[in-house]
PDB file of C-alpha atoms in Angstrom:
ATOM      1  CA  MET A 227      -0.046  -0.055  -0.038  1.00 74.00           C
ATOM      2  CA  ASP A 228       1.394   3.328  -1.002  1.00 80.00           C
ATOM      3  CA  SER A 229       1.039   6.558   0.942  1.00 82.00           C
ATOM      4  CA  LYS A 230      -1.884   7.796  -1.221  1.00 87.00           C
ATOM      5  CA  THR A 231      -3.910   4.645  -0.692  1.00 83.00           C
ATOM      6  CA  PHE A 232      -3.006   4.707   3.041  1.00 82.00           C
ATOM      7  CA  LYS A 233      -4.301   8.343   3.304  1.00 85.00           C
ATOM      8  CA  ILE A 234      -7.528   7.337   1.537  1.00 85.00           C
ATOM      9  CA  LYS A 235      -8.282   4.012   3.289  1.00 84.00           C
ATOM     10  CA  VAL A 236      -6.737   4.435   6.651  1.00 84.00           C
ATOM     11  CA  VAL A 237      -6.429   8.069   7.834  1.00 87.00           C
ATOM     12  CA  PRO A 238     -10.211   8.731   7.634  1.00 90.00           C
ATOM     13  CA  MET A 239     -10.715   6.154  10.460  1.00 89.00           C
ATOM     14  CA  SER A 240      -8.907   8.366  12.862  1.00 90.00           C
ATOM     15  CA  GLY A 241     -12.031   9.815  14.421  1.00 92.00           C
ATOM     16  CA  LYS A 242     -13.731   6.485  14.987  1.00 91.00           C
ATOM     17  CA  LEU A 243     -10.453   5.006  16.484  1.00 91.00           C
ATOM     18  CA  LEU A 244     -10.092   8.043  18.752  1.00 92.00           C
ATOM     19  CA  ARG A 245     -13.675   7.937  19.962  1.00 91.00           C
ATOM     20  CA  PHE A 246     -13.328   4.147  20.622  1.00 89.00           C
ATOM     21  CA  ALA A 247      -9.932   4.671  22.491  1.00 90.00           C
ATOM     22  CA  VAL A 248     -11.463   7.478  24.627  1.00 90.00           C
ATOM     23  CA  ARG A 249     -14.303   5.233  25.653  1.00 87.00           C
ATOM     24  CA  PHE A 250     -11.908   2.481  26.750  1.00 81.00           C
ATOM     25  CA  LEU A 251      -9.306   4.734  28.551  1.00 86.00           C
ATOM     26  CA  ARG A 252     -11.471   7.660  29.619  1.00 86.00           C
ATOM     27  CA  ASP A 253      -8.517   9.937  28.833  1.00 86.00           C
ATOM     28  CA  ASP A 254      -8.231  12.046  25.781  1.00 90.00           C
ATOM     29  CA  GLU A 255      -4.404  12.295  25.868  1.00 92.00           C
ATOM     30  CA  GLN A 256      -3.878   8.564  26.389  1.00 91.00           C
ATOM     31  CA  ALA A 257      -6.354   7.822  23.678  1.00 91.00           C
ATOM     32  CA  ARG A 258      -4.530  10.092  21.129  1.00 94.00           C
ATOM     33  CA  ASP A 259      -1.260   8.326  22.072  1.00 93.00           C
ATOM     34  CA  VAL A 260      -2.771   4.931  21.437  1.00 93.00           C
ATOM     35  CA  VAL A 261      -4.354   6.039  18.140  1.00 94.00           C
ATOM     36  CA  GLN A 262      -0.980   7.568  17.020  1.00 94.00           C
ATOM     37  CA  GLU A 263       0.673   4.307  17.844  1.00 94.00           C
ATOM     38  CA  VAL A 264      -1.990   2.351  15.871  1.00 92.00           C
ATOM     39  CA  PHE A 265      -1.308   4.483  12.846  1.00 92.00           C
ATOM     40  CA  MET A 266       2.477   4.022  13.221  1.00 93.00           C
ATOM     41  CA  LYS A 267       1.947   0.279  13.373  1.00 92.00           C
ATOM     42  CA  LEU A 268      -0.509   0.335  10.383  1.00 90.00           C
ATOM     43  CA  TRP A 269       2.099   2.349   8.411  1.00 90.00           C
ATOM     44  CA  SER A 270       4.964  -0.029   9.273  1.00 91.00           C
ATOM     45  CA  ARG A 271       2.649  -2.920   8.127  1.00 88.00           C
ATOM     46  CA  ARG A 272       1.097  -1.167   5.068  1.00 85.00           C
ATOM     47  CA  THR A 273       2.572  -3.824   2.707  1.00 86.00           C
ATOM     48  CA  GLU A 274       0.630  -6.472   4.688  1.00 86.00           C
ATOM     49  CA  LEU A 275      -2.608  -4.520   4.710  1.00 81.00           C
ATOM     50  CA  ALA A 276      -3.381  -5.625   1.145  1.00 80.00           C
ATOM     51  CA  GLY A 277      -4.117  -9.119   2.563  1.00 84.00           C
ATOM     52  CA  VAL A 278      -6.506  -7.757   5.184  1.00 83.00           C
ATOM     53  CA  ASP A 279     -10.180  -8.077   4.269  1.00 83.00           C
ATOM     54  CA  ASN A 280     -11.397  -5.335   6.560  1.00 86.00           C
ATOM     55  CA  ILE A 281      -8.913  -2.763   7.467  1.00 86.00           C
ATOM     56  CA  GLU A 282     -11.193  -0.915   9.755  1.00 88.00           C
ATOM     57  CA  ALA A 283     -12.024  -3.888  11.795  1.00 86.00           C
ATOM     58  CA  TYR A 284      -8.268  -4.666  11.856  1.00 88.00           C
ATOM     59  CA  ALA A 285      -7.410  -1.071  13.050  1.00 90.00           C
ATOM     60  CA  MET A 286     -10.324  -1.188  15.684  1.00 90.00           C
ATOM     61  CA  ARG A 287      -8.997  -4.449  17.085  1.00 90.00           C
ATOM     62  CA  MET A 288      -5.428  -3.134  17.213  1.00 91.00           C
ATOM     63  CA  THR A 289      -6.771  -0.089  19.084  1.00 92.00           C
ATOM     64  CA  ARG A 290      -8.700  -2.224  21.500  1.00 90.00           C
ATOM     65  CA  ASN A 291      -5.538  -4.346  22.081  1.00 90.00           C
ATOM     66  CA  LEU A 292      -3.402  -1.245  22.683  1.00 91.00           C
ATOM     67  CA  CYS A 293      -6.066   0.200  25.045  1.00 88.00           C
ATOM     68  CA  ILE A 294      -6.127  -2.989  27.053  1.00 87.00           C
ATOM     69  CA  ASP A 295      -2.322  -2.829  27.320  1.00 87.00           C
ATOM     70  CA  GLU A 296      -2.552   0.762  28.599  1.00 85.00           C
ATOM     71  CA  ILE A 297      -5.140  -0.096  31.122  1.00 82.00           C
ATOM     72  CA  GLN A 298      -3.025  -3.011  32.366  1.00 79.00           C
ATOM     73  CA  LYS A 299       0.126  -0.754  32.580  1.00 79.00           C
ATOM     74  CA  HIS A 300      -1.690   1.948  34.701  1.00 70.00           C
ATOM     75  CA  ARG A 301      -4.212  -0.357  36.510  1.00 63.00           C
ATOM     76  CA  SER A 302      -3.401   1.012  39.952  1.00 54.00           C
ATOM     77  CA  ILE A 303      -3.445   4.581  38.819  1.00 51.00           C
ATOM     78  CA  SER A 304      -6.769   3.934  36.933  1.00 51.00           C
ATOM     79  CA  LEU A 305      -8.395   2.303  40.014  1.00 57.00           C
ATOM     80  CA  GLU A 306      -7.399   5.482  41.999  1.00 61.00           C
ATOM     81  CA  GLN A 307      -8.653   7.878  39.340  1.00 62.00           C
ATOM     82  CA  MET A 308     -11.940   5.862  39.127  1.00 59.00           C
ATOM     83  CA  LYS A 309     -12.356   6.113  42.973  1.00 62.00           C
ATOM     84  CA  THR A 310     -11.815   9.924  42.818  1.00 65.00           C
ATOM     85  CA  ARG A 311     -14.169  10.174  39.798  1.00 60.00           C
ATOM     86  CA  ASN A 312     -16.858   8.154  41.563  1.00 63.00           C
ATOM     87  CA  GLU A 313     -16.571  10.335  44.627  1.00 65.00           C
ATOM     88  CA  TRP A 314     -16.869  13.413  42.495  1.00 60.00           C
ATOM     89  CA  ILE A 315     -19.884  11.987  40.668  1.00 58.00           C
ATOM     90  CA  SER A 316     -21.501  11.208  44.069  1.00 61.00           C
ATOM     91  CA  ASP A 317     -20.984  14.774  45.347  1.00 53.00           C
ATOM     92  CA  MET A 318     -22.381  16.120  42.051  1.00 51.00           C
ATOM     93  CA  LYS A 319     -25.493  13.991  42.388  1.00 53.00           C
ATOM     94  CA  GLN A 320     -26.163  15.346  45.782  1.00 51.00           C
ATOM     95  CA  ALA A 321     -25.607  18.920  44.890  1.00 44.00           C
ATOM     96  CA  ASP A 322     -27.407  18.986  41.549  1.00 48.00           C
ATOM     97  CA  GLU A 323     -29.675  16.032  41.170  1.00 49.00           C
ATOM     98  CA  VAL A 324     -32.584  17.749  39.502  1.00 42.00           C
ATOM     99  CA  ALA A 325     -30.317  19.189  36.755  1.00 48.00           C
ATOM    100  CA  GLU A 326     -28.668  15.879  36.192  1.00 47.00           C
ATOM    101  CA  HIS A 327     -31.955  14.125  35.625  1.00 45.00           C
ATOM    102  CA  LYS A 328     -32.884  16.633  32.841  1.00 50.00           C
ATOM    103  CA  ASP A 329     -29.787  15.785  30.982  1.00 61.00           C
ATOM    104  CA  SER A 330     -30.400  12.005  30.049  1.00 67.00           C
ATOM    105  CA  ALA A 331     -27.762  11.792  27.419  1.00 72.00           C
ATOM    106  CA  ARG A 332     -25.026  12.656  30.020  1.00 76.00           C
ATOM    107  CA  LEU A 333     -26.695  10.257  32.453  1.00 76.00           C
ATOM    108  CA  ALA A 334     -26.587   7.490  29.907  1.00 80.00           C
ATOM    109  CA  LYS A 335     -22.936   8.143  29.091  1.00 84.00           C
ATOM    110  CA  GLU A 336     -22.084   8.084  32.831  1.00 84.00           C
ATOM    111  CA  ILE A 337     -23.853   4.758  33.183  1.00 87.00           C
ATOM    112  CA  ILE A 338     -22.271   3.352  30.010  1.00 88.00           C
ATOM    113  CA  ASP A 339     -18.832   4.409  31.431  1.00 88.00           C
ATOM    114  CA  GLN A 340     -19.441   2.125  34.458  1.00 90.00           C
ATOM    115  CA  LEU A 341     -20.367  -0.942  32.563  1.00 91.00           C
ATOM    116  CA  PRO A 342     -17.876  -3.757  32.369  1.00 92.00           C
ATOM    117  CA  GLU A 343     -15.234  -3.393  29.634  1.00 90.00           C
ATOM    118  CA  GLN A 344     -16.779  -5.697  27.133  1.00 91.00           C
ATOM    119  CA  GLN A 345     -20.278  -4.378  27.419  1.00 92.00           C
ATOM    120  CA  ARG A 346     -19.017  -0.820  27.301  1.00 91.00           C
ATOM    121  CA  ALA A 347     -17.167  -1.648  24.003  1.00 90.00           C
ATOM    122  CA  VAL A 348     -20.061  -3.518  22.519  1.00 92.00           C
ATOM    123  CA  ILE A 349     -22.620  -0.765  23.271  1.00 90.00           C
ATOM    124  CA  HIS A 350     -20.282   1.925  22.048  1.00 88.00           C
ATOM    125  CA  LEU A 351     -19.650   0.233  18.765  1.00 89.00           C
ATOM    126  CA  ARG A 352     -23.271  -0.635  18.121  1.00 90.00           C
ATOM    127  CA  ASP A 353     -25.129   2.456  19.505  1.00 85.00           C
ATOM    128  CA  ILE A 354     -22.534   5.256  18.847  1.00 84.00           C
ATOM    129  CA  GLU A 355     -20.408   4.026  15.941  1.00 85.00           C
ATOM    130  CA  HIS A 356     -23.391   2.058  14.335  1.00 88.00           C
ATOM    131  CA  TYR A 357     -21.431  -1.096  13.611  1.00 90.00           C
ATOM    132  CA  GLU A 358     -23.152  -4.241  12.557  1.00 91.00           C
ATOM    133  CA  LEU A 359     -23.092  -7.101  14.974  1.00 91.00           C
ATOM    134  CA  ASN A 360     -20.868  -9.190  12.792  1.00 92.00           C
ATOM    135  CA  GLU A 361     -18.323  -6.223  12.558  1.00 90.00           C
ATOM    136  CA  ILE A 362     -18.418  -5.808  16.272  1.00 89.00           C
ATOM    137  CA  ALA A 363     -17.740  -9.608  16.660  1.00 92.00           C
ATOM    138  CA  ARG A 364     -14.719  -9.200  14.436  1.00 90.00           C
ATOM    139  CA  VAL A 365     -13.276  -6.036  16.077  1.00 88.00           C
ATOM    140  CA  LEU A 366     -13.719  -7.523  19.588  1.00 90.00           C
ATOM    141  CA  ASP A 367     -12.805 -11.078  18.659  1.00 91.00           C
ATOM    142  CA  MET A 368     -16.117 -12.418  19.955  1.00 91.00           C
ATOM    143  CA  GLN A 369     -18.823 -14.779  18.784  1.00 94.00           C
ATOM    144  CA  ASN A 370     -21.981 -13.144  17.308  1.00 92.00           C
ATOM    145  CA  SER A 371     -24.068 -14.637  20.085  1.00 94.00           C
ATOM    146  CA  ALA A 372     -21.703 -13.227  22.790  1.00 93.00           C
ATOM    147  CA  VAL A 373     -22.037  -9.784  21.056  1.00 92.00           C
ATOM    148  CA  ARG A 374     -25.781  -9.949  21.194  1.00 94.00           C
ATOM    149  CA  ALA A 375     -25.719 -11.131  24.799  1.00 95.00           C
ATOM    150  CA  ASN A 376     -23.402  -8.451  25.878  1.00 94.00           C
ATOM    151  CA  LEU A 377     -25.304  -5.783  24.050  1.00 92.00           C
ATOM    152  CA  SER A 378     -28.588  -6.940  25.512  1.00 93.00           C
ATOM    153  CA  ARG A 379     -27.145  -7.034  29.044  1.00 94.00           C
ATOM    154  CA  ALA A 380     -25.523  -3.549  28.597  1.00 92.00           C
ATOM    155  CA  ARG A 381     -28.803  -2.010  27.364  1.00 91.00           C
ATOM    156  CA  LYS A 382     -30.808  -3.548  30.182  1.00 94.00           C
ATOM    157  CA  LYS A 383     -28.308  -2.292  32.767  1.00 92.00           C
ATOM    158  CA  VAL A 384     -28.425   1.206  31.268  1.00 89.00           C
ATOM    159  CA  ARG A 385     -32.169   1.185  31.028  1.00 89.00           C
ATOM    160  CA  ASP A 386     -32.603  -0.121  34.583  1.00 90.00           C
ATOM    161  CA  GLU A 387     -30.052   2.286  36.085  1.00 87.00           C
ATOM    162  CA  MET A 388     -31.511   5.227  34.319  1.00 82.00           C
ATOM    163  CA  ILE A 389     -35.031   4.406  35.619  1.00 84.00           C
ATOM    164  CA  LYS A 390     -33.570   3.870  39.140  1.00 85.00           C
ATOM    165  CA  ARG A 391     -31.668   7.165  39.119  1.00 78.00           C
ATOM    166  CA  ILE A 392     -34.547   9.220  37.613  1.00 71.00           C
ATOM    167  CA  ASN A 393     -37.069   7.794  40.102  1.00 77.00           C
ATOM    168  CA  HIS A 394     -34.650   7.975  43.086  1.00 71.00           C
ATOM    169  CA  GLY A 395     -36.090   9.859  45.881  1.00 46.00           C
ATOM    170  CA  ASN A 396     -39.502  10.362  44.432  1.00 49.00           C
ATOM    171  CA  PRO A 397     -41.806   7.380  45.332  1.00 47.00           C
ATOM    172  CA  LYS A 398     -44.720   8.690  43.301  1.00 47.00           C
ATOM    173  CA  SER A 399     -42.615   9.026  40.179  1.00 43.00           C
ATOM    174  CA  ARG A 400     -43.743   7.414  37.013  1.00 45.00           C
ATOM    175  CA  ASN A 401     -41.601   4.941  35.185  1.00 44.00           C
ATOM    176  CA  ILE A 402     -41.140   4.751  31.436  1.00 46.00           C
ATOM    177  CA  THR A 403     -44.446   2.799  30.991  1.00 44.00           C
ATOM    178  CA  GLY A 404     -46.337   5.586  32.897  1.00 47.00           C
ATOM    179  CA  LYS A 405     -47.179   3.396  35.880  1.00 48.00           C
ATOM    180  CA  VAL A 406     -46.894   4.963  39.285  1.00 48.00           C
ATOM    181  CA  LEU A 407     -44.105   3.240  41.189  1.00 46.00           C
TER     182      LEU A 407
END
């Protein structure tokens, strides 16, 4: 693959790769570093890319693997950052609960960020990046049935947690179906 073909086929994926890496790492700077490393690896392997059926899936899998490597390298730091972040979120909920409930998109993102890694990746690829289930299976190196199961569990957790948080503290609140709880 020459540089012109590389620019046409690979470089346009940078936005998707960056969003995917940010969802994994929850750190913009680390995510940019990972994506840069992905592009360097792809460039160094550009002659081999001709034999790859789906370059995008290949790049996404490479990004996923490098993100996992980063998480494992900084696991103790990440756990401490998550503890601090969770304490901050808890304080924000107490101080501004009404405003948070009005911002359901932000609430959904917060809940998704707390999902287990695989569920978070599956729901991001499906609902944010609009990947097909078979593409997600290739990117995450999973069976289609496992992708469907993880997606279903993730969506159920998000839905249940949103209902729980929206109705928290208001026993006469109505749930999504309109029934009084």
